[in-house]
């Protein structure tokens, strides 16, 4: 029996019971059933919304700071912390594949492998530019600054997917992994950077101590990006044939995080908003993820 059939059967049964209910015990039973039905409907709704080709897959989330040096690097690090808090609250496993630290604070970029059911489905709507407005903690004059960070979410594709990558299309560089210092710093050139020349896609991996393992992980990421690029090209052609007008550019701004002169986080696509900026930056982003899915 499917979840839909189970819900329908329970609703019909409870309708009959409600007509004969006469005691507090009967009504308590109906209330418990109603809670179960509501939870089941929410679960069924999510199953319908997360039925895309890659929605159930693990994913990679990349964060890059925009122009602005220290300000943007700090904002990129705040975005990273927001997602890590979200992963912890939702019991998603994650692994930092590659990270480039800022000169003074924050990060210039980071790639995180997120593992869990529907990871890509929930996070795919985060792709785009995230904008922060705040009084800068790095400005002695306490002026208001605007910072940008870009986010790109790609699915982790099954390595059995037939994506043809020719050796002559790749430029592979190895370099010394960076770390926090001490025993955490590798003394061998084990980090790997792969450039796919035809598309100019660049992926890096430095998490593993073995150069071979870093190369394998980087190739997996590259394969996922090329597969998604191929799919987007086909989708674009189909939309052109249908006469659809759709802005799917990676650089489009999707969300504002305003801390001054007022407090608000607003998604510019769904118009979902909240005044609890600190809560959002602590990982409470469910309402934004779900509103995007429902849109």
PDB file of C-alpha atoms in Angstrom:
ATOM      1  CA  UNK A   1       0.000   0.000   0.000  1.00  0.00           C
ATOM      2  CA  UNK A   2       1.362   3.430  -0.960  1.00  0.00           C
ATOM      3  CA  UNK A   3       1.558   6.368   1.443  1.00  0.00           C
ATOM      4  CA  UNK A   4      -1.297   8.032  -0.446  1.00  0.00           C
ATOM      5  CA  UNK A   5      -3.495   4.925  -0.036  1.00  0.00           C
ATOM      6  CA  UNK A   6      -2.662   4.765   3.674  1.00  0.00           C
ATOM      7  CA  UNK A   7      -3.666   8.410   4.177  1.00  0.00           C
ATOM      8  CA  UNK A   8      -6.896   7.955   2.225  1.00  0.00           C
ATOM      9  CA  UNK A   9      -7.840   4.822   4.206  1.00  0.00           C
ATOM     10  CA  UNK A  10      -7.211   6.526   7.552  1.00  0.00           C
ATOM     11  CA  UNK A  11      -9.210   9.621   6.552  1.00  0.00           C
ATOM     12  CA  UNK A  12     -12.202   7.487   5.522  1.00  0.00           C
ATOM     13  CA  UNK A  13     -12.007   5.415   8.712  1.00  0.00           C
ATOM     14  CA  UNK A  14     -11.801   8.520  10.897  1.00  0.00           C
ATOM     15  CA  UNK A  15     -14.779  10.090   9.130  1.00  0.00           C
ATOM     16  CA  UNK A  16     -16.861   7.063  10.109  1.00  0.00           C
ATOM     17  CA  UNK A  17     -15.520   7.113  13.680  1.00  0.00           C
ATOM     18  CA  UNK A  18     -16.258  10.852  14.016  1.00  0.00           C
ATOM     19  CA  UNK A  19     -19.924  10.229  13.271  1.00  0.00           C
ATOM     20  CA  UNK A  20     -20.130   7.744  16.145  1.00  0.00           C
ATOM     21  CA  UNK A  21     -17.694   9.379  18.562  1.00  0.00           C
ATOM     22  CA  UNK A  22     -19.222   9.937  21.978  1.00  0.00           C
ATOM     23  CA  UNK A  23     -16.405   9.959  24.539  1.00  0.00           C
ATOM     24  CA  UNK A  24     -13.230  11.924  25.254  1.00  0.00           C
ATOM     25  CA  UNK A  25     -11.259   8.798  24.448  1.00  0.00           C
ATOM     26  CA  UNK A  26     -12.752   8.723  20.933  1.00  0.00           C
ATOM     27  CA  UNK A  27     -11.859  12.353  20.319  1.00  0.00           C
ATOM     28  CA  UNK A  28      -8.304  11.868  21.657  1.00  0.00           C
ATOM     29  CA  UNK A  29      -7.875   8.984  19.225  1.00  0.00           C
ATOM     30  CA  UNK A  30      -9.123  11.156  16.355  1.00  0.00           C
ATOM     31  CA  UNK A  31      -6.711  13.947  17.310  1.00  0.00           C
ATOM     32  CA  UNK A  32      -3.781  11.524  17.266  1.00  0.00           C
ATOM     33  CA  UNK A  33      -4.865  10.260  13.862  1.00  0.00           C
ATOM     34  CA  UNK A  34      -5.167  13.853  12.625  1.00  0.00           C
ATOM     35  CA  UNK A  35      -1.581  14.603  13.674  1.00  0.00           C
ATOM     36  CA  UNK A  36      -0.412  11.463  11.873  1.00  0.00           C
ATOM     37  CA  UNK A  37      -2.383  12.420   8.753  1.00  0.00           C
ATOM     38  CA  UNK A  38      -0.893  15.942   8.717  1.00  0.00           C
ATOM     39  CA  UNK A  39       2.636  14.565   9.098  1.00  0.00           C
ATOM     40  CA  UNK A  40       1.981  12.018   6.346  1.00  0.00           C
ATOM     41  CA  UNK A  41       0.629  14.699   3.980  1.00  0.00           C
ATOM     42  CA  UNK A  42       3.752  16.820   4.561  1.00  0.00           C
ATOM     43  CA  UNK A  43       5.910  13.777   3.873  1.00  0.00           C
ATOM     44  CA  UNK A  44       3.956  12.996   0.706  1.00  0.00           C
ATOM     45  CA  UNK A  45       4.247  16.629  -0.434  1.00  0.00           C
ATOM     46  CA  UNK A  46       8.025  16.513  -0.006  1.00  0.00           C
ATOM     47  CA  UNK A  47       8.206  13.251  -1.952  1.00  0.00           C
ATOM     48  CA  UNK A  48       6.349  14.910  -4.829  1.00  0.00           C
ATOM     49  CA  UNK A  49       8.476  18.066  -4.709  1.00  0.00           C
ATOM     50  CA  UNK A  50      11.707  16.059  -4.517  1.00  0.00           C
ATOM     51  CA  UNK A  51      11.076  13.880  -7.538  1.00  0.00           C
ATOM     52  CA  UNK A  52      13.639  15.461  -9.884  1.00  0.00           C
ATOM     53  CA  UNK A  53      16.243  13.390 -11.673  1.00  0.00           C
ATOM     54  CA  UNK A  54      19.022  14.116  -9.154  1.00  0.00           C
ATOM     55  CA  UNK A  55      16.994  15.260  -6.116  1.00  0.00           C
ATOM     56  CA  UNK A  56      17.755  12.206  -3.979  1.00  0.00           C
ATOM     57  CA  UNK A  57      21.514  12.439  -4.646  1.00  0.00           C
ATOM     58  CA  UNK A  58      24.306  13.690  -2.451  1.00  0.00           C
ATOM     59  CA  UNK A  59      25.705  16.997  -3.669  1.00  0.00           C
ATOM     60  CA  UNK A  60      28.641  19.370  -3.752  1.00  0.00           C
ATOM     61  CA  UNK A  61      28.173  22.947  -2.568  1.00  0.00           C
ATOM     62  CA  UNK A  62      30.725  25.567  -3.564  1.00  0.00           C
ATOM     63  CA  UNK A  63      31.013  28.994  -1.964  1.00  0.00           C
ATOM     64  CA  UNK A  64      33.164  31.787  -3.409  1.00  0.00           C
ATOM     65  CA  UNK A  65      33.691  35.304  -2.097  1.00  0.00           C
ATOM     66  CA  UNK A  66      32.964  38.231  -4.392  1.00  0.00           C
ATOM     67  CA  UNK A  67      35.014  41.343  -4.975  1.00  0.00           C
ATOM     68  CA  UNK A  68      35.843  43.253  -1.835  1.00  0.00           C
ATOM     69  CA  UNK A  69      38.657  41.371  -0.123  1.00  0.00           C
ATOM     70  CA  UNK A  70      38.261  41.086   3.639  1.00  0.00           C
ATOM     71  CA  UNK A  71      34.540  41.938   3.689  1.00  0.00           C
ATOM     72  CA  UNK A  72      33.580  39.368   1.073  1.00  0.00           C
ATOM     73  CA  UNK A  73      35.901  36.705   2.466  1.00  0.00           C
ATOM     74  CA  UNK A  74      34.282  37.094   5.867  1.00  0.00           C
ATOM     75  CA  UNK A  75      30.795  36.902   4.294  1.00  0.00           C
ATOM     76  CA  UNK A  76      31.731  33.738   2.388  1.00  0.00           C
ATOM     77  CA  UNK A  77      32.853  32.213   5.692  1.00  0.00           C
ATOM     78  CA  UNK A  78      29.539  33.203   7.319  1.00  0.00           C
ATOM     79  CA  UNK A  79      27.671  31.473   4.461  1.00  0.00           C
ATOM     80  CA  UNK A  80      29.812  28.374   4.990  1.00  0.00           C
ATOM     81  CA  UNK A  81      29.023  28.389   8.722  1.00  0.00           C
ATOM     82  CA  UNK A  82      25.286  28.798   7.959  1.00  0.00           C
ATOM     83  CA  UNK A  83      25.259  25.674   5.801  1.00  0.00           C
ATOM     84  CA  UNK A  84      27.385  23.636   8.231  1.00  0.00           C
ATOM     85  CA  UNK A  85      24.928  24.500  11.019  1.00  0.00           C
ATOM     86  CA  UNK A  86      22.064  23.420   8.739  1.00  0.00           C
ATOM     87  CA  UNK A  87      23.804  20.113   7.945  1.00  0.00           C
ATOM     88  CA  UNK A  88      24.278  19.404  11.664  1.00  0.00           C
ATOM     89  CA  UNK A  89      20.622  20.143  12.459  1.00  0.00           C
ATOM     90  CA  UNK A  90      19.375  17.927   9.615  1.00  0.00           C
ATOM     91  CA  UNK A  91      21.878  15.120  10.313  1.00  0.00           C
ATOM     92  CA  UNK A  92      23.491  15.478   6.890  1.00  0.00           C
ATOM     93  CA  UNK A  93      27.070  14.242   6.766  1.00  0.00           C
ATOM     94  CA  UNK A  94      29.559  16.565   5.130  1.00  0.00           C
ATOM     95  CA  UNK A  95      33.201  16.675   4.128  1.00  0.00           C
ATOM     96  CA  UNK A  96      35.241  19.728   3.186  1.00  0.00           C
ATOM     97  CA  UNK A  97      36.871  18.731  -0.091  1.00  0.00           C
ATOM     98  CA  UNK A  98      38.840  21.916  -0.739  1.00  0.00           C
ATOM     99  CA  UNK A  99      39.221  25.294   0.946  1.00  0.00           C
ATOM    100  CA  UNK A 100      41.148  28.467   0.198  1.00  0.00           C
ATOM    101  CA  UNK A 101      41.605  30.809   3.143  1.00  0.00           C
ATOM    102  CA  UNK A 102      41.515  34.595   2.904  1.00  0.00           C
ATOM    103  CA  UNK A 103      44.673  36.610   3.525  1.00  0.00           C
ATOM    104  CA  UNK A 104      43.358  38.115   6.767  1.00  0.00           C
ATOM    105  CA  UNK A 105      40.022  36.518   7.647  1.00  0.00           C
ATOM    106  CA  UNK A 106      37.391  34.245   6.153  1.00  0.00           C
ATOM    107  CA  UNK A 107      37.671  32.219   2.987  1.00  0.00           C
ATOM    108  CA  UNK A 108      38.055  32.872  -0.705  1.00  0.00           C
ATOM    109  CA  UNK A 109      36.374  29.602  -1.578  1.00  0.00           C
ATOM    110  CA  UNK A 110      35.322  26.202  -0.283  1.00  0.00           C
ATOM    111  CA  UNK A 111      33.855  23.009  -1.739  1.00  0.00           C
ATOM    112  CA  UNK A 112      31.784  20.782   0.565  1.00  0.00           C
ATOM    113  CA  UNK A 113      30.544  17.262  -0.189  1.00  0.00           C
ATOM    114  CA  UNK A 114      27.088  16.889   1.435  1.00  0.00           C
ATOM    115  CA  UNK A 115      25.787  13.373   2.020  1.00  0.00           C
ATOM    116  CA  UNK A 116      22.205  12.453   2.846  1.00  0.00           C
ATOM    117  CA  UNK A 117      18.856  11.615   1.274  1.00  0.00           C
ATOM    118  CA  UNK A 118      17.579  14.473  -0.917  1.00  0.00           C
ATOM    119  CA  UNK A 119      20.639  16.633  -0.232  1.00  0.00           C
ATOM    120  CA  UNK A 120      20.680  18.008  -3.783  1.00  0.00           C
ATOM    121  CA  UNK A 121      16.892  18.295  -3.876  1.00  0.00           C
ATOM    122  CA  UNK A 122      16.770  20.548  -0.837  1.00  0.00           C
ATOM    123  CA  UNK A 123      19.889  22.595  -1.608  1.00  0.00           C
ATOM    124  CA  UNK A 124      19.645  23.042  -5.396  1.00  0.00           C
ATOM    125  CA  UNK A 125      17.768  26.338  -4.988  1.00  0.00           C
ATOM    126  CA  UNK A 126      20.726  27.892  -3.150  1.00  0.00           C
ATOM    127  CA  UNK A 127      22.666  28.391  -6.376  1.00  0.00           C
ATOM    128  CA  UNK A 128      23.149  32.095  -7.023  1.00  0.00           C
ATOM    129  CA  UNK A 129      24.529  35.240  -5.435  1.00  0.00           C
ATOM    130  CA  UNK A 130      23.895  35.951  -1.740  1.00  0.00           C
ATOM    131  CA  UNK A 131      24.119  39.626  -0.683  1.00  0.00           C
ATOM    132  CA  UNK A 132      24.901  40.939   2.796  1.00  0.00           C
ATOM    133  CA  UNK A 133      24.310  44.485   4.053  1.00  0.00           C
ATOM    134  CA  UNK A 134      25.757  45.337   7.502  1.00  0.00           C
ATOM    135  CA  UNK A 135      27.875  47.698   9.547  1.00  0.00           C
ATOM    136  CA  UNK A 136      31.343  46.388   8.820  1.00  0.00           C
ATOM    137  CA  UNK A 137      33.297  45.072  11.841  1.00  0.00           C
ATOM    138  CA  UNK A 138      36.459  45.891   9.860  1.00  0.00           C
ATOM    139  CA  UNK A 139      35.612  49.562   9.286  1.00  0.00           C
ATOM    140  CA  UNK A 140      36.815  51.868  12.074  1.00  0.00           C
ATOM    141  CA  UNK A 141      34.283  54.472  10.906  1.00  0.00           C
ATOM    142  CA  UNK A 142      31.399  51.985  11.343  1.00  0.00           C
ATOM    143  CA  UNK A 143      30.106  52.482   7.832  1.00  0.00           C
ATOM    144  CA  UNK A 144      27.596  50.242   6.109  1.00  0.00           C
ATOM    145  CA  UNK A 145      29.050  47.783   3.601  1.00  0.00           C
ATOM    146  CA  UNK A 146      27.570  45.458   0.986  1.00  0.00           C
ATOM    147  CA  UNK A 147      29.249  42.097   0.385  1.00  0.00           C
ATOM    148  CA  UNK A 148      28.590  39.307  -2.080  1.00  0.00           C
ATOM    149  CA  UNK A 149      29.229  35.561  -2.102  1.00  0.00           C
ATOM    150  CA  UNK A 150      28.287  33.098  -4.806  1.00  0.00           C
ATOM    151  CA  UNK A 151      26.958  29.590  -4.177  1.00  0.00           C
ATOM    152  CA  UNK A 152      26.868  26.733  -6.667  1.00  0.00           C
ATOM    153  CA  UNK A 153      25.199  23.389  -5.889  1.00  0.00           C
ATOM    154  CA  UNK A 154      25.786  20.378  -8.140  1.00  0.00           C
ATOM    155  CA  UNK A 155      24.604  16.790  -7.674  1.00  0.00           C
ATOM    156  CA  UNK A 156      26.994  13.973  -6.942  1.00  0.00           C
ATOM    157  CA  UNK A 157      26.572  11.795 -10.016  1.00  0.00           C
ATOM    158  CA  UNK A 158      26.937   8.025  -9.992  1.00  0.00           C
ATOM    159  CA  UNK A 159      30.419   7.307 -11.373  1.00  0.00           C
ATOM    160  CA  UNK A 160      28.862   4.757 -13.710  1.00  0.00           C
ATOM    161  CA  UNK A 161      27.242   7.595 -15.672  1.00  0.00           C
ATOM    162  CA  UNK A 162      28.751   7.692 -19.150  1.00  0.00           C
ATOM    163  CA  UNK A 163      30.440  11.087 -19.286  1.00  0.00           C
ATOM    164  CA  UNK A 164      33.290  11.061 -21.787  1.00  0.00           C
ATOM    165  CA  UNK A 165      36.319  13.028 -20.586  1.00  0.00           C
ATOM    166  CA  UNK A 166      39.312  12.956 -22.909  1.00  0.00           C
ATOM    167  CA  UNK A 167      42.797  13.088 -21.405  1.00  0.00           C
ATOM    168  CA  UNK A 168      43.848  15.756 -23.907  1.00  0.00           C
ATOM    169  CA  UNK A 169      41.045  18.013 -22.602  1.00  0.00           C
ATOM    170  CA  UNK A 170      42.483  18.046 -19.088  1.00  0.00           C
ATOM    171  CA  UNK A 171      45.227  20.071 -17.440  1.00  0.00           C
ATOM    172  CA  UNK A 172      46.207  18.517 -14.111  1.00  0.00           C
ATOM    173  CA  UNK A 173      48.273  20.479 -11.603  1.00  0.00           C
ATOM    174  CA  UNK A 174      49.564  19.227  -8.263  1.00  0.00           C
ATOM    175  CA  UNK A 175      50.565  21.438  -5.383  1.00  0.00           C
ATOM    176  CA  UNK A 176      51.162  21.326  -1.656  1.00  0.00           C
ATOM    177  CA  UNK A 177      48.018  21.125   0.470  1.00  0.00           C
ATOM    178  CA  UNK A 178      47.418  23.999   2.871  1.00  0.00           C
ATOM    179  CA  UNK A 179      46.245  23.473   6.425  1.00  0.00           C
ATOM    180  CA  UNK A 180      46.050  24.979   9.877  1.00  0.00           C
ATOM    181  CA  UNK A 181      49.682  24.184  10.649  1.00  0.00           C
ATOM    182  CA  UNK A 182      51.592  21.557  12.627  1.00  0.00           C
ATOM    183  CA  UNK A 183      50.848  17.974  11.697  1.00  0.00           C
ATOM    184  CA  UNK A 184      47.905  19.130   9.589  1.00  0.00           C
ATOM    185  CA  UNK A 185      50.173  20.416   6.826  1.00  0.00           C
ATOM    186  CA  UNK A 186      51.175  17.948   4.166  1.00  0.00           C
ATOM    187  CA  UNK A 187      54.846  17.945   3.201  1.00  0.00           C
ATOM    188  CA  UNK A 188      54.203  16.369  -0.199  1.00  0.00           C
ATOM    189  CA  UNK A 189      52.537  17.760  -3.309  1.00  0.00           C
ATOM    190  CA  UNK A 190      49.289  15.829  -2.851  1.00  0.00           C
ATOM    191  CA  UNK A 191      46.628  18.463  -3.659  1.00  0.00           C
ATOM    192  CA  UNK A 192      45.190  18.280  -7.176  1.00  0.00           C
ATOM    193  CA  UNK A 193      43.690  20.901  -9.467  1.00  0.00           C
ATOM    194  CA  UNK A 194      42.013  19.752 -12.680  1.00  0.00           C
ATOM    195  CA  UNK A 195      41.071  22.167 -15.462  1.00  0.00           C
ATOM    196  CA  UNK A 196      38.696  20.985 -18.187  1.00  0.00           C
ATOM    197  CA  UNK A 197      40.043  23.047 -21.077  1.00  0.00           C
ATOM    198  CA  UNK A 198      36.989  23.083 -23.427  1.00  0.00           C
ATOM    199  CA  UNK A 199      34.637  24.409 -20.718  1.00  0.00           C
ATOM    200  CA  UNK A 200      37.249  26.109 -18.466  1.00  0.00           C
ATOM    201  CA  UNK A 201      35.739  24.272 -15.454  1.00  0.00           C
ATOM    202  CA  UNK A 202      38.230  24.026 -12.573  1.00  0.00           C
ATOM    203  CA  UNK A 203      37.940  21.615  -9.639  1.00  0.00           C
ATOM    204  CA  UNK A 204      40.334  21.082  -6.758  1.00  0.00           C
ATOM    205  CA  UNK A 205      40.724  18.521  -4.002  1.00  0.00           C
ATOM    206  CA  UNK A 206      43.200  18.562  -1.131  1.00  0.00           C
ATOM    207  CA  UNK A 207      41.373  16.679   1.598  1.00  0.00           C
ATOM    208  CA  UNK A 208      43.049  13.297   1.072  1.00  0.00           C
ATOM    209  CA  UNK A 209      46.720  12.687   1.857  1.00  0.00           C
ATOM    210  CA  UNK A 210      47.155  10.645  -1.296  1.00  0.00           C
ATOM    211  CA  UNK A 211      47.509  12.447  -4.609  1.00  0.00           C
ATOM    212  CA  UNK A 212      45.765   9.528  -6.308  1.00  0.00           C
ATOM    213  CA  UNK A 213      42.710   9.786  -4.036  1.00  0.00           C
ATOM    214  CA  UNK A 214      42.566  13.567  -4.472  1.00  0.00           C
ATOM    215  CA  UNK A 215      42.620  13.089  -8.236  1.00  0.00           C
ATOM    216  CA  UNK A 216      39.812  10.509  -8.078  1.00  0.00           C
ATOM    217  CA  UNK A 217      37.646  12.829  -5.958  1.00  0.00           C
ATOM    218  CA  UNK A 218      38.344  15.795  -8.248  1.00  0.00           C
ATOM    219  CA  UNK A 219      37.426  13.702 -11.308  1.00  0.00           C
ATOM    220  CA  UNK A 220      34.123  12.726  -9.650  1.00  0.00           C
ATOM    221  CA  UNK A 221      33.304  16.402  -9.078  1.00  0.00           C
ATOM    222  CA  UNK A 222      34.276  17.275 -12.653  1.00  0.00           C
ATOM    223  CA  UNK A 223      32.128  14.461 -14.028  1.00  0.00           C
ATOM    224  CA  UNK A 224      29.097  15.765 -12.096  1.00  0.00           C
ATOM    225  CA  UNK A 225      29.629  19.315 -13.393  1.00  0.00           C
ATOM    226  CA  UNK A 226      29.992  18.197 -17.001  1.00  0.00           C
ATOM    227  CA  UNK A 227      26.889  16.005 -16.719  1.00  0.00           C
ATOM    228  CA  UNK A 228      24.864  18.900 -15.304  1.00  0.00           C
ATOM    229  CA  UNK A 229      26.218  21.280 -17.960  1.00  0.00           C
ATOM    230  CA  UNK A 230      25.174  18.834 -20.656  1.00  0.00           C
ATOM    231  CA  UNK A 231      21.696  18.504 -19.137  1.00  0.00           C
ATOM    232  CA  UNK A 232      21.276  22.288 -18.826  1.00  0.00           C
ATOM    233  CA  UNK A 233      22.203  22.677 -22.505  1.00  0.00           C
ATOM    234  CA  UNK A 234      19.478  20.216 -23.499  1.00  0.00           C
ATOM    235  CA  UNK A 235      16.948  21.860 -21.153  1.00  0.00           C
ATOM    236  CA  UNK A 236      17.763  25.261 -22.633  1.00  0.00           C
ATOM    237  CA  UNK A 237      17.120  24.006 -26.148  1.00  0.00           C
ATOM    238  CA  UNK A 238      13.805  22.480 -25.056  1.00  0.00           C
ATOM    239  CA  UNK A 239      12.747  25.727 -23.404  1.00  0.00           C
ATOM    240  CA  UNK A 240      13.607  27.662 -26.554  1.00  0.00           C
ATOM    241  CA  UNK A 241      11.420  25.312 -28.565  1.00  0.00           C
ATOM    242  CA  UNK A 242       8.573  25.833 -26.087  1.00  0.00           C
ATOM    243  CA  UNK A 243       9.060  29.583 -26.110  1.00  0.00           C
ATOM    244  CA  UNK A 244       9.929  29.595 -22.406  1.00  0.00           C
ATOM    245  CA  UNK A 245      11.738  32.590 -20.989  1.00  0.00           C
ATOM    246  CA  UNK A 246      13.829  31.630 -18.004  1.00  0.00           C
ATOM    247  CA  UNK A 247      16.852  33.271 -16.362  1.00  0.00           C
ATOM    248  CA  UNK A 248      19.077  30.458 -15.155  1.00  0.00           C
ATOM    249  CA  UNK A 249      22.336  32.394 -14.965  1.00  0.00           C
ATOM    250  CA  UNK A 250      24.577  31.432 -12.061  1.00  0.00           C
ATOM    251  CA  UNK A 251      25.384  35.069 -11.326  1.00  0.00           C
ATOM    252  CA  UNK A 252      21.818  36.157 -10.601  1.00  0.00           C
ATOM    253  CA  UNK A 253      21.191  37.514  -7.106  1.00  0.00           C
ATOM    254  CA  UNK A 254      18.738  35.339  -5.184  1.00  0.00           C
ATOM    255  CA  UNK A 255      18.725  36.483  -1.559  1.00  0.00           C
ATOM    256  CA  UNK A 256      19.429  39.558   0.561  1.00  0.00           C
ATOM    257  CA  UNK A 257      20.635  39.381   4.163  1.00  0.00           C
ATOM    258  CA  UNK A 258      20.182  42.843   5.685  1.00  0.00           C
ATOM    259  CA  UNK A 259      21.513  43.583   9.187  1.00  0.00           C
ATOM    260  CA  UNK A 260      21.417  47.378   8.948  1.00  0.00           C
ATOM    261  CA  UNK A 261      19.448  49.712   8.911  1.00  0.00           C
ATOM    262  CA  UNK A 262      16.873  46.966   9.637  1.00  0.00           C
ATOM    263  CA  UNK A 263      16.917  43.182  10.064  1.00  0.00           C
ATOM    264  CA  UNK A 264      15.584  41.046   7.232  1.00  0.00           C
ATOM    265  CA  UNK A 265      16.437  38.080   5.062  1.00  0.00           C
ATOM    266  CA  UNK A 266      14.446  38.053   1.824  1.00  0.00           C
ATOM    267  CA  UNK A 267      14.476  35.638  -1.091  1.00  0.00           C
ATOM    268  CA  UNK A 268      13.965  37.643  -4.269  1.00  0.00           C
ATOM    269  CA  UNK A 269      12.467  34.697  -6.182  1.00  0.00           C
ATOM    270  CA  UNK A 270       9.835  33.450  -3.763  1.00  0.00           C
ATOM    271  CA  UNK A 271       9.487  36.659  -1.663  1.00  0.00           C
ATOM    272  CA  UNK A 272       9.889  34.493   1.466  1.00  0.00           C
ATOM    273  CA  UNK A 273      11.266  36.663   4.256  1.00  0.00           C
ATOM    274  CA  UNK A 274      12.046  36.788   7.956  1.00  0.00           C
ATOM    275  CA  UNK A 275      13.404  39.358  10.385  1.00  0.00           C
ATOM    276  CA  UNK A 276      15.416  36.676  12.227  1.00  0.00           C
ATOM    277  CA  UNK A 277      18.727  37.236  10.431  1.00  0.00           C
ATOM    278  CA  UNK A 278      20.781  35.646  13.213  1.00  0.00           C
ATOM    279  CA  UNK A 279      18.553  32.571  13.201  1.00  0.00           C
ATOM    280  CA  UNK A 280      19.032  32.144   9.452  1.00  0.00           C
ATOM    281  CA  UNK A 281      22.801  32.557   9.768  1.00  0.00           C
ATOM    282  CA  UNK A 282      22.675  29.883  12.496  1.00  0.00           C
ATOM    283  CA  UNK A 283      21.335  27.415   9.934  1.00  0.00           C
ATOM    284  CA  UNK A 284      17.565  27.895  10.169  1.00  0.00           C
ATOM    285  CA  UNK A 285      17.070  28.014   6.400  1.00  0.00           C
ATOM    286  CA  UNK A 286      14.343  25.355   6.047  1.00  0.00           C
ATOM    287  CA  UNK A 287      11.580  27.853   5.202  1.00  0.00           C
ATOM    288  CA  UNK A 288      13.647  29.270   2.329  1.00  0.00           C
ATOM    289  CA  UNK A 289      14.517  25.834   0.959  1.00  0.00           C
ATOM    290  CA  UNK A 290      10.911  24.640   1.130  1.00  0.00           C
ATOM    291  CA  UNK A 291       9.431  27.835  -0.308  1.00  0.00           C
ATOM    292  CA  UNK A 292      11.755  27.475  -3.303  1.00  0.00           C
ATOM    293  CA  UNK A 293      10.619  23.876  -3.815  1.00  0.00           C
ATOM    294  CA  UNK A 294       6.964  24.886  -3.633  1.00  0.00           C
ATOM    295  CA  UNK A 295       7.539  27.719  -6.088  1.00  0.00           C
TER     296      UNK A 295
END
